PDB file of C-alpha atoms and ligand atoms in Angstrom:
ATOM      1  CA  UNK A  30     121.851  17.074 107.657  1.00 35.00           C
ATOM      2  CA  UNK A  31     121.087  18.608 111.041  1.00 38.00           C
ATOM      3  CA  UNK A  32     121.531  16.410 114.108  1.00 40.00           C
ATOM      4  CA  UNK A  33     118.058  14.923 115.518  1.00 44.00           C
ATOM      5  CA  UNK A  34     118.908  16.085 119.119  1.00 43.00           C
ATOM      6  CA  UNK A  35     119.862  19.092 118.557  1.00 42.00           C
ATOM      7  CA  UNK A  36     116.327  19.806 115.898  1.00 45.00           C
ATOM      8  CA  UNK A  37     114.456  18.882 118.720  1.00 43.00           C
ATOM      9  CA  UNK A  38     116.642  20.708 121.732  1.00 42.00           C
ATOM     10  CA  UNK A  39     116.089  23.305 119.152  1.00 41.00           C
ATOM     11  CA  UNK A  40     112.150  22.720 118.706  1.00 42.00           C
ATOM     12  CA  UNK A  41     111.751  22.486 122.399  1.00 41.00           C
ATOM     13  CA  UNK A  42     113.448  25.582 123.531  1.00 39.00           C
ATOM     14  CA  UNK A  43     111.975  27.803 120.427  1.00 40.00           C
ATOM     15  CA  UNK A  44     108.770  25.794 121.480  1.00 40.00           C
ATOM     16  CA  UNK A  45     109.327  26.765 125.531  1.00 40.00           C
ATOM     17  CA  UNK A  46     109.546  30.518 124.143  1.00 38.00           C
ATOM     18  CA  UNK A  47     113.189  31.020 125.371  1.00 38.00           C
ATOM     19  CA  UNK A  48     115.470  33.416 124.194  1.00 36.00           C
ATOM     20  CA  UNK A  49     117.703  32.365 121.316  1.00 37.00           C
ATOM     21  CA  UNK A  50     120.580  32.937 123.889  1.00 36.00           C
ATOM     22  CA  UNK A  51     120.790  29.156 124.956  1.00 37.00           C
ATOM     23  CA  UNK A  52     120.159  28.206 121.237  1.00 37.00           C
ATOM     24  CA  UNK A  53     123.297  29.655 119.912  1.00 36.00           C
ATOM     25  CA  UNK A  54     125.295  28.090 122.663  1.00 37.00           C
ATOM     26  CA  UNK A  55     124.620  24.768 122.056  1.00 37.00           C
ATOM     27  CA  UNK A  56     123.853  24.987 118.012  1.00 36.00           C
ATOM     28  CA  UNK A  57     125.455  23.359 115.184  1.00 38.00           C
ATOM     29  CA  UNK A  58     127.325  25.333 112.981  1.00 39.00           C
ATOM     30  CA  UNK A  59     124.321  24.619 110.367  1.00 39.00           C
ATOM     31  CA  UNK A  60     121.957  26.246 112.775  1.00 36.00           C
ATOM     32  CA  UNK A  61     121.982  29.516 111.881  1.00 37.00           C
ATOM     33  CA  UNK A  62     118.430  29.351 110.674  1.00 38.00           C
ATOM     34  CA  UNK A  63     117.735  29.788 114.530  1.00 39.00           C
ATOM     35  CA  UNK A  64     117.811  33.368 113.655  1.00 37.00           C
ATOM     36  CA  UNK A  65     114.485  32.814 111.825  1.00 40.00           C
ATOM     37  CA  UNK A  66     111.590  33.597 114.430  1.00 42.00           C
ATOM     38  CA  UNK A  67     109.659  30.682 112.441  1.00 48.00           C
ATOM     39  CA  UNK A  68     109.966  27.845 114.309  1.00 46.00           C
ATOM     40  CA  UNK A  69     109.192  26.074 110.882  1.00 44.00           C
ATOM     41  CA  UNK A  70     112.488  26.936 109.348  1.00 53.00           C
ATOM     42  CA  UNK A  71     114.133  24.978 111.930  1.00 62.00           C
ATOM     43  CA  UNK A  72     112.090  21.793 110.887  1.00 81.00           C
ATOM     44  CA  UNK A  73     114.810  19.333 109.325  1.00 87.00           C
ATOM     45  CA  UNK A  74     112.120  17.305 107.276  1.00 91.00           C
ATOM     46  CA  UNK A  75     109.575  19.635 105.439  1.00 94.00           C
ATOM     47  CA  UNK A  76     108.614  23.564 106.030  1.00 95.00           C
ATOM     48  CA  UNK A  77     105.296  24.923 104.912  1.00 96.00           C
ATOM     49  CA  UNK A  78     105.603  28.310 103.716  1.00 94.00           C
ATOM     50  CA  UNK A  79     101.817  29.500 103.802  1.00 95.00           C
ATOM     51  CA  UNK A  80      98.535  28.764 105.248  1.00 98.00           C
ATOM     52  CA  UNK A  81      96.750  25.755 103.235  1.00 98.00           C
ATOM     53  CA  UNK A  82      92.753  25.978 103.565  1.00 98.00           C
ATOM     54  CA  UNK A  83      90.234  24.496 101.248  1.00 98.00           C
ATOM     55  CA  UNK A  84      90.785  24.742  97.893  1.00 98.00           C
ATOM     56  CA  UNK A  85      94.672  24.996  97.849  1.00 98.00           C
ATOM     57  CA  UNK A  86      96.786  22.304  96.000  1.00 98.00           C
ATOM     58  CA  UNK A  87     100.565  21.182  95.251  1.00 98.00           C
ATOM     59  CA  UNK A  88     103.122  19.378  97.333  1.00 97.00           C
ATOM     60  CA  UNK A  89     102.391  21.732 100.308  1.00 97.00           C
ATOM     61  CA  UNK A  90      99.017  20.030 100.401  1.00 98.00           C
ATOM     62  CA  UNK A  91     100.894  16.587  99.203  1.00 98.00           C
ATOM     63  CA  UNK A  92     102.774  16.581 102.371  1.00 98.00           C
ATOM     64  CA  UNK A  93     100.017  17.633 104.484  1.00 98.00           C
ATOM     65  CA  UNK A  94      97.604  14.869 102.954  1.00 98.00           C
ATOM     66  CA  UNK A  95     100.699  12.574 104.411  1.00 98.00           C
ATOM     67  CA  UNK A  96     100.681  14.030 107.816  1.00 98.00           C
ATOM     68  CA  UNK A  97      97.074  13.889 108.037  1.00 98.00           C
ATOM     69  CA  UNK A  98      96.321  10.461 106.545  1.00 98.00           C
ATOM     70  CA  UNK A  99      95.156   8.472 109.927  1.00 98.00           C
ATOM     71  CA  UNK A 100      92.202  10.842 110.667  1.00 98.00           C
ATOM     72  CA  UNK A 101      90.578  10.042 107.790  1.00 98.00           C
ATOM     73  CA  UNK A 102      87.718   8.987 109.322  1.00 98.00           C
ATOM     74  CA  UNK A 103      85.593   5.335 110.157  1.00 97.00           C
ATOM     75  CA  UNK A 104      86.311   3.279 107.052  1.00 96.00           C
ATOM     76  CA  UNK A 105      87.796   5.889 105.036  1.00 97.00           C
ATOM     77  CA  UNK A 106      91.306   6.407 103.222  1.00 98.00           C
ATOM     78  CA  UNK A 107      92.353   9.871 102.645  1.00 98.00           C
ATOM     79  CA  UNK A 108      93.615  10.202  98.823  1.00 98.00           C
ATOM     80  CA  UNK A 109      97.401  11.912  98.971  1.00 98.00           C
ATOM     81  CA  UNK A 110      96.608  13.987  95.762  1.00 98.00           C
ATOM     82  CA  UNK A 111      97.910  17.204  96.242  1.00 98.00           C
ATOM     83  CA  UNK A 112      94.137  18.900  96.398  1.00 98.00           C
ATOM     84  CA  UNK A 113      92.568  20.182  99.389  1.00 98.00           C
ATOM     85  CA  UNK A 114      89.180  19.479  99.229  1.00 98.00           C
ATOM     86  CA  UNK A 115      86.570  18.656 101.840  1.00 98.00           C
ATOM     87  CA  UNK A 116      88.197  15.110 103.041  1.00 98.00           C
ATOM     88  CA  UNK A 117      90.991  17.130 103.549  1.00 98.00           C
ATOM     89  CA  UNK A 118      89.847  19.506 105.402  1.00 98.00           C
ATOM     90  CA  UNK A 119      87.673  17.060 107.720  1.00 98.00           C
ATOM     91  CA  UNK A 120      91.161  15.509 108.154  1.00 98.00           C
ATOM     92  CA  UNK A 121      92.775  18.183 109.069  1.00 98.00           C
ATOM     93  CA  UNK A 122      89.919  18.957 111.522  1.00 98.00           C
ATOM     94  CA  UNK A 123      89.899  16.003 113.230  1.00 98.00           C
ATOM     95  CA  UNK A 124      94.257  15.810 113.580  1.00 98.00           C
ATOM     96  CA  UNK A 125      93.361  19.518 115.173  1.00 98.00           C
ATOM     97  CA  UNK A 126      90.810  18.402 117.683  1.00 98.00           C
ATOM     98  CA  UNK A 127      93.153  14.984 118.757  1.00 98.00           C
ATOM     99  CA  UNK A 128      95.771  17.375 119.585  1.00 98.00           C
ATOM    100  CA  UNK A 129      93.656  20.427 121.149  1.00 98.00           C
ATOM    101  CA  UNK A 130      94.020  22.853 118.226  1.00 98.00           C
ATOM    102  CA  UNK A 131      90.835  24.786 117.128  1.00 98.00           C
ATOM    103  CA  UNK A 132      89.456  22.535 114.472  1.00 98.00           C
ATOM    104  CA  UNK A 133      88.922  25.074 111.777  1.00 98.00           C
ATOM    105  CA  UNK A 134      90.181  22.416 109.086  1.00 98.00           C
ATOM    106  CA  UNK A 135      92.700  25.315 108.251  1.00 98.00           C
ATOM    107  CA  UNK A 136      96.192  24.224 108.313  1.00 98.00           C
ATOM    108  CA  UNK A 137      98.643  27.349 109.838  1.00 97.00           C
ATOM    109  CA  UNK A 138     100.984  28.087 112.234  1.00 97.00           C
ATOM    110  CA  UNK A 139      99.529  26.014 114.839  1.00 97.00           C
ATOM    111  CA  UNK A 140      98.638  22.547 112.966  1.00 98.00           C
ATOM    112  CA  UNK A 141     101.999  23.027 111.424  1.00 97.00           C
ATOM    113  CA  UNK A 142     104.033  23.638 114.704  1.00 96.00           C
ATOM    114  CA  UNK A 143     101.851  20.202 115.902  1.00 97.00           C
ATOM    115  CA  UNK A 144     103.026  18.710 112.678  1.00 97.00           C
ATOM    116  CA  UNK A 145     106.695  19.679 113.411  1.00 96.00           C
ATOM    117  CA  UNK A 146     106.368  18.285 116.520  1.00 96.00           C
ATOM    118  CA  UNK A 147     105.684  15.094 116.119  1.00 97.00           C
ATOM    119  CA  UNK A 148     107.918  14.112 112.845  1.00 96.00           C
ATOM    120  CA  UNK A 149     111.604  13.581 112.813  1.00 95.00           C
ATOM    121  CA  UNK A 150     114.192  15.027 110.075  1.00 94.00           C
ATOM    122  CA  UNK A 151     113.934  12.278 107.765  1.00 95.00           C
ATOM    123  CA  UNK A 152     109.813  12.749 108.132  1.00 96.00           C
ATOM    124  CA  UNK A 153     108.733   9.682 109.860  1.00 97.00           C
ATOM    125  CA  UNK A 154     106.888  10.384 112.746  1.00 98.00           C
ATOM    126  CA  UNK A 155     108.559  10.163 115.646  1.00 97.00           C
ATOM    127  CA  UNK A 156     107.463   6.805 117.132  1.00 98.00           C
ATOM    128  CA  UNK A 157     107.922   4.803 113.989  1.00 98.00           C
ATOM    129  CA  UNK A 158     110.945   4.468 112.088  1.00 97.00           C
ATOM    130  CA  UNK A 159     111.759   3.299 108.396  1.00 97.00           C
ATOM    131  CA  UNK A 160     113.625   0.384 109.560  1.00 97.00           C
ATOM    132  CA  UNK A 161     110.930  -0.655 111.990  1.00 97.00           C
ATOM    133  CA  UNK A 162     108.989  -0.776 109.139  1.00 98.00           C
ATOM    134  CA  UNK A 163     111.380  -2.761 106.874  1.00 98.00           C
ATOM    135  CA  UNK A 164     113.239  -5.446 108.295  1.00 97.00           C
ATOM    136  CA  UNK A 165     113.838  -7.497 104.545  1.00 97.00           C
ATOM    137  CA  UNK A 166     116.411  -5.330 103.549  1.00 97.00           C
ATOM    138  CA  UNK A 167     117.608  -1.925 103.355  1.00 94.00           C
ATOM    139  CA  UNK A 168     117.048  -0.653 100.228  1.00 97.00           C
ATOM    140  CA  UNK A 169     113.404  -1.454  99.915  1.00 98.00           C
ATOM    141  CA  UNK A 170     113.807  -2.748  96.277  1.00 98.00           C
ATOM    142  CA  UNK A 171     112.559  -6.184  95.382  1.00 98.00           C
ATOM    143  CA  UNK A 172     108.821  -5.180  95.945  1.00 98.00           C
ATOM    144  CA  UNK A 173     105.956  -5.414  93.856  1.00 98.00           C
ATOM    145  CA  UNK A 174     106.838  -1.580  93.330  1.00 98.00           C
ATOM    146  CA  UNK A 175     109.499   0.759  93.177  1.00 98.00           C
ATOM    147  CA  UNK A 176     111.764   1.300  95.915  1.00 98.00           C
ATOM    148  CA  UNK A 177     110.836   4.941  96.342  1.00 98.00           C
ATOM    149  CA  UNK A 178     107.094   4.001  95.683  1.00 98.00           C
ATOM    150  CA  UNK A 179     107.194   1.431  98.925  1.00 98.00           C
ATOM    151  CA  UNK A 180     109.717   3.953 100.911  1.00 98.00           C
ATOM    152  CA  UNK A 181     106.661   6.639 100.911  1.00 98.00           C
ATOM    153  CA  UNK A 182     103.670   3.864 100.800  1.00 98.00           C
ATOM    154  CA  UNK A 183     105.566   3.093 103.927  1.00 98.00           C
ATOM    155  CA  UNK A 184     106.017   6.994 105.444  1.00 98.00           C
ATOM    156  CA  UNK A 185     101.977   7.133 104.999  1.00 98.00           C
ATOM    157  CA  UNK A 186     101.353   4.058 107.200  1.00 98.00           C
ATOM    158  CA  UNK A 187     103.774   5.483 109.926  1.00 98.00           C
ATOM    159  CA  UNK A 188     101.648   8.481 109.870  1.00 98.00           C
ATOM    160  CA  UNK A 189      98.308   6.498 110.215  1.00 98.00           C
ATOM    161  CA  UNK A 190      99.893   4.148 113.233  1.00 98.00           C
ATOM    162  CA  UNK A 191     101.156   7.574 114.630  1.00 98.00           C
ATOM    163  CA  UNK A 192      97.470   8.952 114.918  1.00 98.00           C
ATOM    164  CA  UNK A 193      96.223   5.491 115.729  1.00 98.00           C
ATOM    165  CA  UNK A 194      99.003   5.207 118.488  1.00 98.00           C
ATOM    166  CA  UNK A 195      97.755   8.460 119.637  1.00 98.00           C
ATOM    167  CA  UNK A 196      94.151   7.787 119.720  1.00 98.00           C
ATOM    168  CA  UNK A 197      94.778   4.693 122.028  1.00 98.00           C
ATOM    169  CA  UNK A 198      96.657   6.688 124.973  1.00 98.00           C
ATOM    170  CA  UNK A 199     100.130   7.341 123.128  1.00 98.00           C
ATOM    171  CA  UNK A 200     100.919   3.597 124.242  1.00 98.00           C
ATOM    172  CA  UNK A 201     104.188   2.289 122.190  1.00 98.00           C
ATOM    173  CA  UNK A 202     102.536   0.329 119.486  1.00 98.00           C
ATOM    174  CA  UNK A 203     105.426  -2.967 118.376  1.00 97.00           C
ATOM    175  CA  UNK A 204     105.993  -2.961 114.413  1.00 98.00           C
ATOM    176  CA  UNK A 205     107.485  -6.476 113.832  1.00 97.00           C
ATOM    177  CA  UNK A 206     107.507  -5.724 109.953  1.00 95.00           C
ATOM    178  CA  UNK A 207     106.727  -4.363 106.947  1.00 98.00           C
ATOM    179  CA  UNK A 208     107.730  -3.952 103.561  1.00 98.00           C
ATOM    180  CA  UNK A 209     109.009  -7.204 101.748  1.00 98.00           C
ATOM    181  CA  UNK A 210     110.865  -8.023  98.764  1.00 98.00           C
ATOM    182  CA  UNK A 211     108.868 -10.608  96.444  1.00 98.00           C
ATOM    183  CA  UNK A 212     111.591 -13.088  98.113  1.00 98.00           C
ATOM    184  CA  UNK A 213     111.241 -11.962 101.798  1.00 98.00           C
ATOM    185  CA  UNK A 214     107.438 -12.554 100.826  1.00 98.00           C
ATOM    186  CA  UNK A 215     107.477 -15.772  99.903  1.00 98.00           C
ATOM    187  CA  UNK A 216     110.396 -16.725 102.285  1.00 97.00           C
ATOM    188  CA  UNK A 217     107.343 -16.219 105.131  1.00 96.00           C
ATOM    189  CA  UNK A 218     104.846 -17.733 103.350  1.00 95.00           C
ATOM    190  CA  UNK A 219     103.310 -14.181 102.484  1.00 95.00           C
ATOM    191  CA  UNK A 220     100.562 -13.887  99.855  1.00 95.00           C
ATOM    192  CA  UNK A 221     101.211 -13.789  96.470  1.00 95.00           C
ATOM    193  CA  UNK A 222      99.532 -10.391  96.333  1.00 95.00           C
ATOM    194  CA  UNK A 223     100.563  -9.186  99.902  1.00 97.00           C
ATOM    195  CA  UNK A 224     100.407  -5.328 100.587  1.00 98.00           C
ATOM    196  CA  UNK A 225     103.699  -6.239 102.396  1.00 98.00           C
ATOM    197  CA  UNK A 226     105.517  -6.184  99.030  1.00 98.00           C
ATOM    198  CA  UNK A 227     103.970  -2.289  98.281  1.00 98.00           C
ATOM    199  CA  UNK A 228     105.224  -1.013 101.155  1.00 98.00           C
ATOM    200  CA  UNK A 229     101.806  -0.776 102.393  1.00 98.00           C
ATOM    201  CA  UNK A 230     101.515  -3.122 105.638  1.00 98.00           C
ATOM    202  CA  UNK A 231     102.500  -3.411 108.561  1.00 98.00           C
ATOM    203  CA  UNK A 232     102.555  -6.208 110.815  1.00 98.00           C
ATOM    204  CA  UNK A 233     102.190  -5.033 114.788  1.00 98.00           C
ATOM    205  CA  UNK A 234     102.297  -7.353 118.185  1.00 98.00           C
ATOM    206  CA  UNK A 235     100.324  -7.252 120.949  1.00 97.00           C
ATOM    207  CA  UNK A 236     102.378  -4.879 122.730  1.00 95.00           C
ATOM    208  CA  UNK A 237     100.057  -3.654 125.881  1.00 96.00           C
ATOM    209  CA  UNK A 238      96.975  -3.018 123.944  1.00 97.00           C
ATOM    210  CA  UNK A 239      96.306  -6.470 122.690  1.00 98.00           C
ATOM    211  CA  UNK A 240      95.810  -7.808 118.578  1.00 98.00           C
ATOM    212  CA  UNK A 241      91.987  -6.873 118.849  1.00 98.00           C
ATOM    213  CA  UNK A 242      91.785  -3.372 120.071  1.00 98.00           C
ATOM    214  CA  UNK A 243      94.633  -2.440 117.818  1.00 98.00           C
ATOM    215  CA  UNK A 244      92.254  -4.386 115.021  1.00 98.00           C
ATOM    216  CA  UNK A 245      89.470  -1.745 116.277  1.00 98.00           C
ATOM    217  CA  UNK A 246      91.526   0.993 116.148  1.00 98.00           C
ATOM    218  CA  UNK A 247      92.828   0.818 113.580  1.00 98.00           C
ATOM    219  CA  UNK A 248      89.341   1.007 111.141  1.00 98.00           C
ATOM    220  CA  UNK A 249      89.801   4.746 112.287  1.00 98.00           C
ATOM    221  CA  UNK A 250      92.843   5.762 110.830  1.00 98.00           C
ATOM    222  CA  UNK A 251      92.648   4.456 107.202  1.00 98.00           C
ATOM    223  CA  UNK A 252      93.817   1.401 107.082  1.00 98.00           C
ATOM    224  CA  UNK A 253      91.953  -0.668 104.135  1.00 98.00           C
ATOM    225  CA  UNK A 254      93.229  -3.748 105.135  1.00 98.00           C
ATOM    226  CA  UNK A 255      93.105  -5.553 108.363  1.00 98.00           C
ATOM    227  CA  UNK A 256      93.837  -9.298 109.393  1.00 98.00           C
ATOM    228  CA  UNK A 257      93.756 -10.201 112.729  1.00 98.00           C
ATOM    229  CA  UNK A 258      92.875 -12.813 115.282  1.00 98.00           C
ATOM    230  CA  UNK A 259      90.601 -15.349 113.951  1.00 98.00           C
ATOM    231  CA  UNK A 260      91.576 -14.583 110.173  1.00 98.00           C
ATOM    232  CA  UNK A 261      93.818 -18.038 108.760  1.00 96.00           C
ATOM    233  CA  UNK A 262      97.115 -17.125 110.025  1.00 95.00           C
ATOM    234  CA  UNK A 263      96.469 -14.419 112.164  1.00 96.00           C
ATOM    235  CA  UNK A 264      96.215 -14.893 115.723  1.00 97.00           C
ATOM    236  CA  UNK A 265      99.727 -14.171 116.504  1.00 97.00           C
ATOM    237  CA  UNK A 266      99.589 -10.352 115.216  1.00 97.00           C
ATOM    238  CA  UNK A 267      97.679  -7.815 113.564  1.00 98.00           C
ATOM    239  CA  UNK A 268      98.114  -6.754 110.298  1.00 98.00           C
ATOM    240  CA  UNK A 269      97.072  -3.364 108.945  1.00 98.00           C
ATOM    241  CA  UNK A 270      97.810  -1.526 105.324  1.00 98.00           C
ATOM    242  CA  UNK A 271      96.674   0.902 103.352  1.00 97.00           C
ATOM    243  CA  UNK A 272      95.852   0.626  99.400  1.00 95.00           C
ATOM    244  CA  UNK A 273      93.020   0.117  97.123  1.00 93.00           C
ATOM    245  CA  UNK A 274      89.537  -1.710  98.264  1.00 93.00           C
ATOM    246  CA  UNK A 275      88.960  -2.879 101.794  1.00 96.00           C
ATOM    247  CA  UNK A 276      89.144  -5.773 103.607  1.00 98.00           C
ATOM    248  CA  UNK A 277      89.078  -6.327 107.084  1.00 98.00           C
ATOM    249  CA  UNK A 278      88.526  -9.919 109.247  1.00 98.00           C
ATOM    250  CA  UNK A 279      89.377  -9.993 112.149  1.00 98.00           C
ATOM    251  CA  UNK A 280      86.387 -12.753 113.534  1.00 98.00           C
ATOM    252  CA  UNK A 281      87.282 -13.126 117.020  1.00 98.00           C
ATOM    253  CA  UNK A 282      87.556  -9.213 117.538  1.00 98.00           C
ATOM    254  CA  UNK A 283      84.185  -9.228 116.181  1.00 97.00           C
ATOM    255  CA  UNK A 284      85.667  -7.834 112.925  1.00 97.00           C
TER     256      UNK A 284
HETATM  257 ZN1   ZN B  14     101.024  -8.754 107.363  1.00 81.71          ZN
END
C-alpha cells in the first residue's frame, strides 16, 4: 500500500501541473504509475476508468453513489445501487456545483479528479477517519450487522459529514462515535434498535458550529435520522445516521 503523503505529494504536484521530474525524485519504489498522465491511476483508494452519465450501472457507479451520498438533496437518501438514474445524476450535479465544477450531472475527469481529491487511500474522506467513527472496538464485529456491512454503512456516513462539513464553511466537524457492538450499545445505555450498532450513526459535538446548526445541516446531506437538543438524551450532542425511514427531533433547533 502506497504511503498517504507521498499519494497526496503525488496528487498535488500532478494536480499543480509540474513536470514528473520532482515526482520521480521523491517517489516510492511502487510509484511507477506516475508515468501514467491520469492523475486517476495514482489514486490509492478507487480509479474510475470511464465517464459514468445517466443510465450507466456497476461498481463504477456503486462507488460513485458512495462519494456522492450527502448531496442527496432536502430530506432525501441517495440509494447506493449501482444504477445511475436521475437521483444520481441530481447528486452528482449538486457535489459539482459545491465544488465549482460545471454541473452537467456527468461524472468525468473533473468530478473524478474532485473525488480523488478529497478521499484518502483507504477511501474515507479525508476529514473523517474509520476510527473516528468507531471507538468500541477495532474490528467492527459485534453489531447488529456484519462487520464489513457496518465498515461501509460507516464509509457512506463519512461521505455525507464530508459534504455536510463542506457545506458549513469546511469547519472541522468532532465525531465522538459511531459504530457499536450490541455490548458497547448497551454499555451507554444505547437503544435497543440504535443505528449505532449498523454502522450507520454518528454521534458529533458541538465543535464551533454548535448541536443545532449541525442538526440543520445535516437534513441536507441524507441523513434519515437526527436527534438533537431537546430530543430525551440529547442535548449534549447531535446524532445523525443514515438507514431506512426518517426521523428527525431535534425540538429546541426547531426540528
Ligand atoms: Zn447516537
Amino acid at each position: 500500500m502506497r504511503p498517504r503523503p507521498i499519494r497526496l505529494l503525488l496528487t498535488a504536484l500532478v494536480g499543480a501541473g509540474l513536470a514528473f521530474a520532482p515526482v520521480s525524485a521523491v517517489a516510492a519504489p511502487t510509484a511507477t504509475a506516475s508515468a501514467s498522465a491520469d492523475v486517476g491511476a495514482l489514486d490509492g483508494c478507487y480509479t474510475w476508468s470511464g465517464t459514468l452519465s445517466e443510465g450507466s450501472s456497476g461498481e463504477a457507479v456503486r462507488q460513485l453513489q458512495i462519494r456522492v451520498a450527502g448531496y442527496p438533496g432536502t430530506g432525501a437518501q441517495l440509494a447506493i445501487d449501482g444504477q445511475f438514474g436521475p437521483a444520481t445524476k441530481a447528486a452528482v450535479q449538486r457535489f459539482q456545483s459545491a465544488y465549482g465544477l460545471a454541473a452537467d450531472g456527468i461524472a468525468g475527469p473533473a468530478t473524478f479528479n474532485k473525488i480523488y481529491q478529497l478521499q484518502d487511500d483507504d477511501c474515507t474522506p479525508v476529514n473523517f477517519t474509520y476510527a473516528e467513527l468507531n471507538r468500541c472496538n477495532s474490528d467492527w464485529s459485534g453489531g447488529k450487522v456484519s462487520a464489513a456491512t457496518a465498515r461501509a454503512n460507516a464509509l457512506v456516513t463519512m461521505w455525507k459529514l464530508q459534504a455536510m462539513r463542506h457545506a458549513m464553511g469546511d469547519k472541522p466537524i468532532t465525531v465522538n462515535g459511531g459504530f457499536r457492538s450490541v455490548t458497547c450499545n448497551s454499555n451507554v445505555g444505547g437503544a435497543s434498535n440504535s443505528r449505532h450498532m449498523y454502522g450507520h450513526a454518528a454521534d458529533l459535538g458541538a465543535g464551533s458550529q454548535g448541536f443545532c446548526a449541525l442538526a440543520q445541516a445535516a437534513r441536507n446531506h441524507g441523513f434519515t435520522e437526527i436527534l438533537g437538543p431537546g430530543y430525551p438524551g440529547h442535548n449534549d450532542h447531535t446524532h445523525v445516521a443514515g438507514g431506512d425511514g426518517r426521523f428527525w427531533s431535534a425540538p429546541s433547533c426547531g426540528i
